[in-house]
Structures are given as C-alpha cells and as structure tokens.
Amino acid sequence: DAAAILQPKSPVVRLLQGMIYYRSNDLKNAERALLLAKSLTDKPNAEVHWQLSLVFNRLKRNHEAADELEQYLKTKSDLKSAERDSVLGLITKLRKTT
C-alpha cells in the first residue's frame, strides 16, 4: 500500500498490490487494484488480465473471468500451443458455469 501512495498511477504497483490482496483473500480490494492497473496501462497487460480472471473466478463471476482470459490470450502472443489450448479449455469450463 505504501508503494501505491508513492506512485498511485503506476500500473505495475497496482498490479502487485492486487496480487497481494488476492493472496490475502481480500478479493474486493484485489479487484479494485487490478481494475485500476488495467485502466492505467497504455497497452493491454496479459498479467493484469490473468490476475483479474483469478479474482473473478473466486468471486463466482465466471463470465467475467472468461472474458479476462480471452483478453489474456489476445495480449499474450508468445504462448505455446499446449498453453493456449489449456487456457481455451478453462474459458470453455467457465462459460459452462455461468
């Protein structure tokens, strides 16, 4: 939180803050920090999308989690075929549970 006070408009700081909140099971603050990180980036950040999908899944908002994974795939161009297929499988599972 101290880093966010010093650099409130840093997408990297907000991403890390969201990850820490997620690991502390503070999902509302994790979502807030990650959405802020998403809005502060000049270009889409794959890690922000991945982390948001984790938060949305834990909040049982699987449609939004699937949307974030789709954005993750669009921004993460260096995925191997097996990794891509795995994420596509996750998206399919999430869509079935909404």
PDB file of N, CA, C and O in Angstrom, residues 21-94:
ATOM      1  N   TYR A  21      -3.307  -8.472  -2.430  1.00  0.00           N
ATOM      2  CA  TYR A  21      -4.661  -8.551  -1.866  1.00  0.00           C
ATOM      3  C   TYR A  21      -5.294  -9.904  -2.187  1.00  0.00           C
ATOM      4  O   TYR A  21      -5.951 -10.498  -1.330  1.00  0.00           O
ATOM      5  N   TYR A  22      -5.105 -10.379  -3.403  1.00  0.00           N
ATOM      6  CA  TYR A  22      -5.670 -11.680  -3.792  1.00  0.00           C
ATOM      7  C   TYR A  22      -5.107 -12.783  -2.898  1.00  0.00           C
ATOM      8  O   TYR A  22      -5.849 -13.622  -2.397  1.00  0.00           O
ATOM      9  N   ARG A  23      -3.818 -12.781  -2.697  1.00  0.00           N
ATOM     10  CA  ARG A  23      -3.181 -13.807  -1.872  1.00  0.00           C
ATOM     11  C   ARG A  23      -3.609 -13.701  -0.405  1.00  0.00           C
ATOM     12  O   ARG A  23      -3.556 -14.672   0.335  1.00  0.00           O
ATOM     13  N   SER A  24      -4.037 -12.507   0.003  1.00  0.00           N
ATOM     14  CA  SER A  24      -4.535 -12.302   1.366  1.00  0.00           C
ATOM     15  C   SER A  24      -6.038 -12.564   1.452  1.00  0.00           C
ATOM     16  O   SER A  24      -6.641 -12.325   2.499  1.00  0.00           O
ATOM     17  N   ASN A  25      -6.621 -12.976   0.341  1.00  0.00           N
ATOM     18  CA  ASN A  25      -8.051 -13.272   0.247  1.00  0.00           C
ATOM     19  C   ASN A  25      -8.929 -12.025   0.430  1.00  0.00           C
ATOM     20  O   ASN A  25     -10.072 -12.115   0.850  1.00  0.00           O
ATOM     21  N   ASP A  26      -8.370 -10.867   0.121  1.00  0.00           N
ATOM     22  CA  ASP A  26      -9.119  -9.613   0.140  1.00  0.00           C
ATOM     23  C   ASP A  26      -9.535  -9.329  -1.307  1.00  0.00           C
ATOM     24  O   ASP A  26      -8.918  -8.534  -2.012  1.00  0.00           O
ATOM     25  N   LEU A  27     -10.580 -10.023  -1.734  1.00  0.00           N
ATOM     26  CA  LEU A  27     -10.931 -10.033  -3.153  1.00  0.00           C
ATOM     27  C   LEU A  27     -11.482  -8.700  -3.647  1.00  0.00           C
ATOM     28  O   LEU A  27     -11.234  -8.320  -4.801  1.00  0.00           O
ATOM     29  N   LYS A  28     -12.205  -7.984  -2.825  1.00  0.00           N
ATOM     30  CA  LYS A  28     -12.747  -6.682  -3.250  1.00  0.00           C
ATOM     31  C   LYS A  28     -11.624  -5.683  -3.519  1.00  0.00           C
ATOM     32  O   LYS A  28     -11.630  -4.984  -4.529  1.00  0.00           O
ATOM     33  N   ASN A  29     -10.653  -5.615  -2.625  1.00  0.00           N
ATOM     34  CA  ASN A  29      -9.525  -4.704  -2.852  1.00  0.00           C
ATOM     35  C   ASN A  29      -8.642  -5.198  -3.983  1.00  0.00           C
ATOM     36  O   ASN A  29      -8.062  -4.390  -4.715  1.00  0.00           O
ATOM     37  N   ALA A  30      -8.529  -6.508  -4.137  1.00  0.00           N
ATOM     38  CA  ALA A  30      -7.764  -7.051  -5.267  1.00  0.00           C
ATOM     39  C   ALA A  30      -8.405  -6.624  -6.577  1.00  0.00           C
ATOM     40  O   ALA A  30      -7.713  -6.165  -7.499  1.00  0.00           O
ATOM     41  N   GLU A  31      -9.721  -6.768  -6.663  1.00  0.00           N
ATOM     42  CA  GLU A  31     -10.422  -6.355  -7.880  1.00  0.00           C
ATOM     43  C   GLU A  31     -10.215  -4.861  -8.143  1.00  0.00           C
ATOM     44  O   GLU A  31      -9.899  -4.465  -9.266  1.00  0.00           O
ATOM     45  N   ARG A  32     -10.374  -4.058  -7.112  1.00  0.00           N
ATOM     46  CA  ARG A  32     -10.221  -2.607  -7.263  1.00  0.00           C
ATOM     47  C   ARG A  32      -8.822  -2.253  -7.775  1.00  0.00           C
ATOM     48  O   ARG A  32      -8.668  -1.470  -8.716  1.00  0.00           O
ATOM     49  N   ALA A  33      -7.791  -2.838  -7.176  1.00  0.00           N
ATOM     50  CA  ALA A  33      -6.409  -2.537  -7.567  1.00  0.00           C
ATOM     51  C   ALA A  33      -6.125  -3.015  -8.993  1.00  0.00           C
ATOM     52  O   ALA A  33      -5.479  -2.309  -9.777  1.00  0.00           O
ATOM     53  N   LEU A  34      -6.621  -4.195  -9.342  1.00  0.00           N
ATOM     54  CA  LEU A  34      -6.358  -4.741 -10.680  1.00  0.00           C
ATOM     55  C   LEU A  34      -7.114  -3.972 -11.766  1.00  0.00           C
ATOM     56  O   LEU A  34      -6.584  -3.759 -12.858  1.00  0.00           O
ATOM     57  N   LEU A  35      -8.333  -3.564 -11.470  1.00  0.00           N
ATOM     58  CA  LEU A  35      -9.067  -2.747 -12.444  1.00  0.00           C
ATOM     59  C   LEU A  35      -8.386  -1.401 -12.635  1.00  0.00           C
ATOM     60  O   LEU A  35      -8.344  -0.873 -13.752  1.00  0.00           O
ATOM     61  N   LEU A  36      -7.830  -0.867 -11.565  1.00  0.00           N
ATOM     62  CA  LEU A  36      -7.078   0.383 -11.676  1.00  0.00           C
ATOM     63  C   LEU A  36      -5.816   0.161 -12.506  1.00  0.00           C
ATOM     64  O   LEU A  36      -5.496   0.978 -13.380  1.00  0.00           O
ATOM     65  N   ALA A  37      -5.121  -0.933 -12.264  1.00  0.00           N
ATOM     66  CA  ALA A  37      -3.929  -1.255 -13.073  1.00  0.00           C
ATOM     67  C   ALA A  37      -4.312  -1.363 -14.548  1.00  0.00           C
ATOM     68  O   ALA A  37      -3.601  -0.859 -15.417  1.00  0.00           O
ATOM     69  N   LYS A  38      -5.436  -2.004 -14.818  1.00  0.00           N
ATOM     70  CA  LYS A  38      -5.911  -2.165 -16.199  1.00  0.00           C
ATOM     71  C   LYS A  38      -6.181  -0.809 -16.835  1.00  0.00           C
ATOM     72  O   LYS A  38      -5.831  -0.581 -18.000  1.00  0.00           O
ATOM     73  N   SER A  39      -6.771   0.103 -16.089  1.00  0.00           N
ATOM     74  CA  SER A  39      -7.104   1.420 -16.648  1.00  0.00           C
ATOM     75  C   SER A  39      -5.872   2.310 -16.812  1.00  0.00           C
ATOM     76  O   SER A  39      -5.888   3.236 -17.626  1.00  0.00           O
ATOM     77  N   LEU A  40      -4.816   2.035 -16.059  1.00  0.00           N
ATOM     78  CA  LEU A  40      -3.616   2.871 -16.115  1.00  0.00           C
ATOM     79  C   LEU A  40      -2.628   2.456 -17.206  1.00  0.00           C
ATOM     80  O   LEU A  40      -1.721   3.222 -17.520  1.00  0.00           O
ATOM     81  N   THR A  41      -2.789   1.264 -17.773  1.00  0.00           N
ATOM     82  CA  THR A  41      -1.822   0.798 -18.769  1.00  0.00           C
ATOM     83  C   THR A  41      -2.107   1.409 -20.125  1.00  0.00           C
ATOM     84  O   THR A  41      -3.258   1.592 -20.514  1.00  0.00           O
ATOM     85  N   ASP A  42      -1.034   1.732 -20.834  1.00  0.00           N
ATOM     86  CA  ASP A  42      -1.173   2.273 -22.184  1.00  0.00           C
ATOM     87  C   ASP A  42      -1.613   1.198 -23.167  1.00  0.00           C
ATOM     88  O   ASP A  42      -2.384   1.451 -24.073  1.00  0.00           O
ATOM     89  N   LYS A  43      -1.082  -0.004 -22.975  1.00  0.00           N
ATOM     90  CA  LYS A  43      -1.472  -1.130 -23.822  1.00  0.00           C
ATOM     91  C   LYS A  43      -1.839  -2.285 -22.907  1.00  0.00           C
ATOM     92  O   LYS A  43      -1.373  -2.358 -21.762  1.00  0.00           O
ATOM     93  N   PRO A  44      -2.682  -3.195 -23.367  1.00  0.00           N
ATOM     94  CA  PRO A  44      -3.131  -4.296 -22.505  1.00  0.00           C
ATOM     95  C   PRO A  44      -1.966  -5.091 -21.913  1.00  0.00           C
ATOM     96  O   PRO A  44      -0.964  -5.335 -22.575  1.00  0.00           O
ATOM     97  N   ASN A  45      -2.138  -5.473 -20.662  1.00  0.00           N
ATOM     98  CA  ASN A  45      -1.131  -6.229 -19.937  1.00  0.00           C
ATOM     99  C   ASN A  45      -1.692  -7.617 -19.642  1.00  0.00           C
ATOM    100  O   ASN A  45      -2.683  -7.754 -18.919  1.00  0.00           O
ATOM    101  N   ALA A  46      -1.072  -8.645 -20.186  1.00  0.00           N
ATOM    102  CA  ALA A  46      -1.570 -10.006 -20.041  1.00  0.00           C
ATOM    103  C   ALA A  46      -1.672 -10.423 -18.580  1.00  0.00           C
ATOM    104  O   ALA A  46      -2.646 -11.079 -18.180  1.00  0.00           O
ATOM    105  N   GLU A  47      -0.711 -10.043 -17.772  1.00  0.00           N
ATOM    106  CA  GLU A  47      -0.727 -10.447 -16.360  1.00  0.00           C
ATOM    107  C   GLU A  47      -1.900  -9.840 -15.605  1.00  0.00           C
ATOM    108  O   GLU A  47      -2.485 -10.486 -14.732  1.00  0.00           O
ATOM    109  N   VAL A  48      -2.266  -8.619 -15.936  1.00  0.00           N
ATOM    110  CA  VAL A  48      -3.431  -7.994 -15.303  1.00  0.00           C
ATOM    111  C   VAL A  48      -4.684  -8.794 -15.636  1.00  0.00           C
ATOM    112  O   VAL A  48      -5.506  -9.082 -14.757  1.00  0.00           O
ATOM    113  N   HIS A  49      -4.829  -9.181 -16.900  1.00  0.00           N
ATOM    114  CA  HIS A  49      -5.993  -9.968 -17.309  1.00  0.00           C
ATOM    115  C   HIS A  49      -6.012 -11.322 -16.594  1.00  0.00           C
ATOM    116  O   HIS A  49      -7.074 -11.777 -16.149  1.00  0.00           O
ATOM    117  N   TRP A  50      -4.864 -11.951 -16.474  1.00  0.00           N
ATOM    118  CA  TRP A  50      -4.789 -13.250 -15.795  1.00  0.00           C
ATOM    119  C   TRP A  50      -5.204 -13.118 -14.330  1.00  0.00           C
ATOM    120  O   TRP A  50      -6.009 -13.893 -13.822  1.00  0.00           O
ATOM    121  N   GLN A  51      -4.655 -12.126 -13.653  1.00  0.00           N
ATOM    122  CA  GLN A  51      -4.955 -11.923 -12.239  1.00  0.00           C
ATOM    123  C   GLN A  51      -6.430 -11.563 -12.024  1.00  0.00           C
ATOM    124  O   GLN A  51      -7.059 -12.041 -11.078  1.00  0.00           O
ATOM    125  N   LEU A  52      -6.981 -10.736 -12.908  1.00  0.00           N
ATOM    126  CA  LEU A  52      -8.402 -10.414 -12.812  1.00  0.00           C
ATOM    127  C   LEU A  52      -9.263 -11.654 -12.997  1.00  0.00           C
ATOM    128  O   LEU A  52     -10.281 -11.816 -12.318  1.00  0.00           O
ATOM    129  N   SER A  53      -8.859 -12.538 -13.891  1.00  0.00           N
ATOM    130  CA  SER A  53      -9.639 -13.765 -14.088  1.00  0.00           C
ATOM    131  C   SER A  53      -9.641 -14.609 -12.816  1.00  0.00           C
ATOM    132  O   SER A  53     -10.662 -15.201 -12.464  1.00  0.00           O
ATOM    133  N   LEU A  54      -8.528 -14.642 -12.104  1.00  0.00           N
ATOM    134  CA  LEU A  54      -8.467 -15.380 -10.841  1.00  0.00           C
ATOM    135  C   LEU A  54      -9.420 -14.783  -9.811  1.00  0.00           C
ATOM    136  O   LEU A  54     -10.142 -15.512  -9.125  1.00  0.00           O
ATOM    137  N   VAL A  55      -9.407 -13.458  -9.714  1.00  0.00           N
ATOM    138  CA  VAL A  55     -10.278 -12.782  -8.755  1.00  0.00           C
ATOM    139  C   VAL A  55     -11.744 -13.024  -9.104  1.00  0.00           C
ATOM    140  O   VAL A  55     -12.549 -13.395  -8.245  1.00  0.00           O
ATOM    141  N   PHE A  56     -12.105 -12.833 -10.368  1.00  0.00           N
ATOM    142  CA  PHE A  56     -13.498 -13.017 -10.779  1.00  0.00           C
ATOM    143  C   PHE A  56     -13.954 -14.455 -10.553  1.00  0.00           C
ATOM    144  O   PHE A  56     -15.086 -14.698 -10.149  1.00  0.00           O
ATOM    145  N   ASN A  57     -13.066 -15.407 -10.793  1.00  0.00           N
ATOM    146  CA  ASN A  57     -13.426 -16.801 -10.567  1.00  0.00           C
ATOM    147  C   ASN A  57     -13.716 -17.048  -9.086  1.00  0.00           C
ATOM    148  O   ASN A  57     -14.703 -17.702  -8.740  1.00  0.00           O
ATOM    149  N   ARG A  58     -12.885 -16.518  -8.216  1.00  0.00           N
ATOM    150  CA  ARG A  58     -13.100 -16.697  -6.776  1.00  0.00           C
ATOM    151  C   ARG A  58     -14.369 -15.996  -6.308  1.00  0.00           C
ATOM    152  O   ARG A  58     -14.986 -16.409  -5.337  1.00  0.00           O
ATOM    153  N   LEU A  59     -14.750 -14.921  -7.017  1.00  0.00           N
ATOM    154  CA  LEU A  59     -15.979 -14.203  -6.679  1.00  0.00           C
ATOM    155  C   LEU A  59     -17.201 -14.842  -7.348  1.00  0.00           C
ATOM    156  O   LEU A  59     -18.294 -14.302  -7.256  1.00  0.00           O
ATOM    157  N   LYS A  60     -16.975 -15.959  -8.027  1.00  0.00           N
ATOM    158  CA  LYS A  60     -18.033 -16.690  -8.740  1.00  0.00           C
ATOM    159  C   LYS A  60     -18.652 -15.856  -9.859  1.00  0.00           C
ATOM    160  O   LYS A  60     -19.841 -15.958 -10.155  1.00  0.00           O
ATOM    161  N   ARG A  61     -17.834 -15.020 -10.474  1.00  0.00           N
ATOM    162  CA  ARG A  61     -18.241 -14.215 -11.627  1.00  0.00           C
ATOM    163  C   ARG A  61     -17.506 -14.776 -12.847  1.00  0.00           C
ATOM    164  O   ARG A  61     -16.629 -14.153 -13.422  1.00  0.00           O
ATOM    165  N   ASN A  62     -17.895 -16.007 -13.185  1.00  0.00           N
ATOM    166  CA  ASN A  62     -17.155 -16.770 -14.180  1.00  0.00           C
ATOM    167  C   ASN A  62     -17.251 -16.209 -15.588  1.00  0.00           C
ATOM    168  O   ASN A  62     -16.326 -16.383 -16.383  1.00  0.00           O
ATOM    169  N   HIS A  63     -18.335 -15.554 -15.914  1.00  0.00           N
ATOM    170  CA  HIS A  63     -18.430 -14.940 -17.245  1.00  0.00           C
ATOM    171  C   HIS A  63     -17.349 -13.872 -17.403  1.00  0.00           C
ATOM    172  O   HIS A  63     -16.659 -13.813 -18.422  1.00  0.00           O
ATOM    173  N   GLU A  64     -17.185 -13.056 -16.370  1.00  0.00           N
ATOM    174  CA  GLU A  64     -16.152 -12.023 -16.399  1.00  0.00           C
ATOM    175  C   GLU A  64     -14.752 -12.638 -16.373  1.00  0.00           C
ATOM    176  O   GLU A  64     -13.829 -12.127 -17.024  1.00  0.00           O
ATOM    177  N   ALA A  65     -14.598 -13.740 -15.637  1.00  0.00           N
ATOM    178  CA  ALA A  65     -13.310 -14.439 -15.610  1.00  0.00           C
ATOM    179  C   ALA A  65     -12.957 -14.941 -17.005  1.00  0.00           C
ATOM    180  O   ALA A  65     -11.812 -14.803 -17.455  1.00  0.00           O
ATOM    181  N   ALA A  66     -13.936 -15.511 -17.707  1.00  0.00           N
ATOM    182  CA  ALA A  66     -13.711 -15.996 -19.077  1.00  0.00           C
ATOM    183  C   ALA A  66     -13.368 -14.841 -20.007  1.00  0.00           C
ATOM    184  O   ALA A  66     -12.477 -14.966 -20.868  1.00  0.00           O
ATOM    185  N   ASP A  67     -14.049 -13.714 -19.847  1.00  0.00           N
ATOM    186  CA  ASP A  67     -13.745 -12.529 -20.670  1.00  0.00           C
ATOM    187  C   ASP A  67     -12.298 -12.094 -20.479  1.00  0.00           C
ATOM    188  O   ASP A  67     -11.603 -11.755 -21.449  1.00  0.00           O
ATOM    189  N   GLU A  68     -11.846 -12.095 -19.227  1.00  0.00           N
ATOM    190  CA  GLU A  68     -10.461 -11.686 -18.952  1.00  0.00           C
ATOM    191  C   GLU A  68      -9.466 -12.689 -19.537  1.00  0.00           C
ATOM    192  O   GLU A  68      -8.416 -12.293 -20.043  1.00  0.00           O
ATOM    193  N   LEU A  69      -9.788 -13.975 -19.496  1.00  0.00           N
ATOM    194  CA  LEU A  69      -8.898 -14.968 -20.104  1.00  0.00           C
ATOM    195  C   LEU A  69      -8.832 -14.799 -21.618  1.00  0.00           C
ATOM    196  O   LEU A  69      -7.773 -15.006 -22.220  1.00  0.00           O
ATOM    197  N   GLU A  70      -9.946 -14.415 -22.226  1.00  0.00           N
ATOM    198  CA  GLU A  70      -9.915 -14.143 -23.670  1.00  0.00           C
ATOM    199  C   GLU A  70      -9.007 -12.962 -23.972  1.00  0.00           C
ATOM    200  O   GLU A  70      -8.240 -12.980 -24.942  1.00  0.00           O
ATOM    201  N   GLN A  71      -9.070 -11.927 -23.133  1.00  0.00           N
ATOM    202  CA  GLN A  71      -8.166 -10.783 -23.299  1.00  0.00           C
ATOM    203  C   GLN A  71      -6.721 -11.196 -23.057  1.00  0.00           C
ATOM    204  O   GLN A  71      -5.807 -10.718 -23.735  1.00  0.00           O
ATOM    205  N   TYR A  72      -6.519 -12.083 -22.114  1.00  0.00           N
ATOM    206  CA  TYR A  72      -5.183 -12.610 -21.840  1.00  0.00           C
ATOM    207  C   TYR A  72      -4.613 -13.263 -23.095  1.00  0.00           C
ATOM    208  O   TYR A  72      -3.467 -13.002 -23.473  1.00  0.00           O
ATOM    209  N   LEU A  73      -5.418 -14.100 -23.746  1.00  0.00           N
ATOM    210  CA  LEU A  73      -4.953 -14.778 -24.963  1.00  0.00           C
ATOM    211  C   LEU A  73      -4.617 -13.783 -26.066  1.00  0.00           C
ATOM    212  O   LEU A  73      -3.665 -13.988 -26.820  1.00  0.00           O
ATOM    213  N   LYS A  74      -5.390 -12.718 -26.162  1.00  0.00           N
ATOM    214  CA  LYS A  74      -5.141 -11.707 -27.200  1.00  0.00           C
ATOM    215  C   LYS A  74      -3.839 -10.950 -26.952  1.00  0.00           C
ATOM    216  O   LYS A  74      -3.165 -10.541 -27.893  1.00  0.00           O
ATOM    217  N   THR A  75      -3.504 -10.753 -25.686  1.00  0.00           N
ATOM    218  CA  THR A  75      -2.319  -9.950 -25.377  1.00  0.00           C
ATOM    219  C   THR A  75      -1.056 -10.783 -25.187  1.00  0.00           C
ATOM    220  O   THR A  75       0.040 -10.249 -25.285  1.00  0.00           O
ATOM    221  N   LYS A  76      -1.214 -12.066 -24.936  1.00  0.00           N
ATOM    222  CA  LYS A  76      -0.058 -12.943 -24.681  1.00  0.00           C
ATOM    223  C   LYS A  76       0.226 -13.726 -25.959  1.00  0.00           C
ATOM    224  O   LYS A  76      -0.239 -14.841 -26.146  1.00  0.00           O
ATOM    225  N   SER A  77       1.003 -13.149 -26.831  1.00  0.00           N
ATOM    226  CA  SER A  77       1.237 -13.737 -28.149  1.00  0.00           C
ATOM    227  C   SER A  77       2.280 -14.856 -28.143  1.00  0.00           C
ATOM    228  O   SER A  77       2.354 -15.629 -29.089  1.00  0.00           O
ATOM    229  N   ASP A  78       3.067 -14.981 -27.094  1.00  0.00           N
ATOM    230  CA  ASP A  78       4.152 -15.959 -27.079  1.00  0.00           C
ATOM    231  C   ASP A  78       3.784 -17.280 -26.399  1.00  0.00           C
ATOM    232  O   ASP A  78       4.660 -18.042 -26.006  1.00  0.00           O
ATOM    233  N   LEU A  79       2.495 -17.569 -26.279  1.00  0.00           N
ATOM    234  CA  LEU A  79       2.075 -18.826 -25.660  1.00  0.00           C
ATOM    235  C   LEU A  79       2.351 -20.009 -26.573  1.00  0.00           C
ATOM    236  O   LEU A  79       2.158 -19.931 -27.783  1.00  0.00           O
ATOM    237  N   LYS A  80       2.765 -21.095 -25.977  1.00  0.00           N
ATOM    238  CA  LYS A  80       2.919 -22.339 -26.725  1.00  0.00           C
ATOM    239  C   LYS A  80       1.534 -22.911 -26.977  1.00  0.00           C
ATOM    240  O   LYS A  80       0.568 -22.590 -26.277  1.00  0.00           O
ATOM    241  N   SER A  81       1.450 -23.763 -27.951  1.00  0.00           N
ATOM    242  CA  SER A  81       0.166 -24.333 -28.354  1.00  0.00           C
ATOM    243  C   SER A  81      -0.541 -25.037 -27.194  1.00  0.00           C
ATOM    244  O   SER A  81      -1.752 -24.880 -26.991  1.00  0.00           O
ATOM    245  N   ALA A  82       0.200 -25.803 -26.409  1.00  0.00           N
ATOM    246  CA  ALA A  82      -0.395 -26.527 -25.280  1.00  0.00           C
ATOM    247  C   ALA A  82      -0.943 -25.564 -24.233  1.00  0.00           C
ATOM    248  O   ALA A  82      -2.023 -25.800 -23.670  1.00  0.00           O
ATOM    249  N   GLU A  83      -0.213 -24.477 -23.973  1.00  0.00           N
ATOM    250  CA  GLU A  83      -0.675 -23.486 -23.004  1.00  0.00           C
ATOM    251  C   GLU A  83      -1.944 -22.796 -23.505  1.00  0.00           C
ATOM    252  O   GLU A  83      -2.886 -22.586 -22.747  1.00  0.00           O
ATOM    253  N   ARG A  84      -1.942 -22.466 -24.796  1.00  0.00           N
ATOM    254  CA  ARG A  84      -3.103 -21.820 -25.405  1.00  0.00           C
ATOM    255  C   ARG A  84      -4.326 -22.732 -25.304  1.00  0.00           C
ATOM    256  O   ARG A  84      -5.417 -22.296 -24.938  1.00  0.00           O
ATOM    257  N   ASP A  85      -4.135 -24.007 -25.620  1.00  0.00           N
ATOM    258  CA  ASP A  85      -5.231 -24.972 -25.545  1.00  0.00           C
ATOM    259  C   ASP A  85      -5.744 -25.108 -24.115  1.00  0.00           C
ATOM    260  O   ASP A  85      -6.950 -25.232 -23.896  1.00  0.00           O
ATOM    261  N   SER A  86      -4.838 -25.076 -23.153  1.00  0.00           N
ATOM    262  CA  SER A  86      -5.225 -25.177 -21.753  1.00  0.00           C
ATOM    263  C   SER A  86      -6.092 -23.987 -21.340  1.00  0.00           C
ATOM    264  O   SER A  86      -7.121 -24.151 -20.674  1.00  0.00           O
ATOM    265  N   VAL A  87      -5.698 -22.787 -21.744  1.00  0.00           N
ATOM    266  CA  VAL A  87      -6.473 -21.587 -21.415  1.00  0.00           C
ATOM    267  C   VAL A  87      -7.828 -21.628 -22.127  1.00  0.00           C
ATOM    268  O   VAL A  87      -8.853 -21.281 -21.531  1.00  0.00           O
ATOM    269  N   LEU A  88      -7.844 -22.077 -23.370  1.00  0.00           N
ATOM    270  CA  LEU A  88      -9.122 -22.209 -24.083  1.00  0.00           C
ATOM    271  C   LEU A  88     -10.043 -23.197 -23.373  1.00  0.00           C
ATOM    272  O   LEU A  88     -11.263 -22.986 -23.296  1.00  0.00           O
ATOM    273  N   GLY A  89      -9.477 -24.255 -22.828  1.00  0.00           N
ATOM    274  CA  GLY A  89     -10.258 -25.209 -22.047  1.00  0.00           C
ATOM    275  C   GLY A  89     -10.836 -24.576 -20.793  1.00  0.00           C
ATOM    276  O   GLY A  89     -12.001 -24.829 -20.440  1.00  0.00           O
ATOM    277  N   LEU A  90     -10.047 -23.753 -20.132  1.00  0.00           N
ATOM    278  CA  LEU A  90     -10.534 -23.041 -18.957  1.00  0.00           C
ATOM    279  C   LEU A  90     -11.683 -22.105 -19.317  1.00  0.00           C
ATOM    280  O   LEU A  90     -12.689 -22.030 -18.589  1.00  0.00           O
ATOM    281  N   ILE A  91     -11.538 -21.410 -20.420  1.00  0.00           N
ATOM    282  CA  ILE A  91     -12.593 -20.497 -20.864  1.00  0.00           C
ATOM    283  C   ILE A  91     -13.883 -21.275 -21.104  1.00  0.00           C
ATOM    284  O   ILE A  91     -14.965 -20.852 -20.672  1.00  0.00           O
ATOM    285  N   THR A  92     -13.774 -22.413 -21.758  1.00  0.00           N
ATOM    286  CA  THR A  92     -14.949 -23.244 -22.028  1.00  0.00           C
ATOM    287  C   THR A  92     -15.617 -23.675 -20.723  1.00  0.00           C
ATOM    288  O   THR A  92     -16.846 -23.591 -20.589  1.00  0.00           O
ATOM    289  N   LYS A  93     -14.826 -24.128 -19.757  1.00  0.00           N
ATOM    290  CA  LYS A  93     -15.378 -24.543 -18.460  1.00  0.00           C
ATOM    291  C   LYS A  93     -16.054 -23.377 -17.748  1.00  0.00           C
ATOM    292  O   LYS A  93     -17.135 -23.536 -17.168  1.00  0.00           O
ATOM    293  N   LEU A  94     -15.426 -22.215 -17.787  1.00  0.00           N
ATOM    294  CA  LEU A  94     -16.007 -21.046 -17.126  1.00  0.00           C
ATOM    295  C   LEU A  94     -17.316 -20.628 -17.785  1.00  0.00           C
ATOM    296  O   LEU A  94     -18.275 -20.261 -17.109  1.00  0.00           O
TER     297      LEU A  94
END
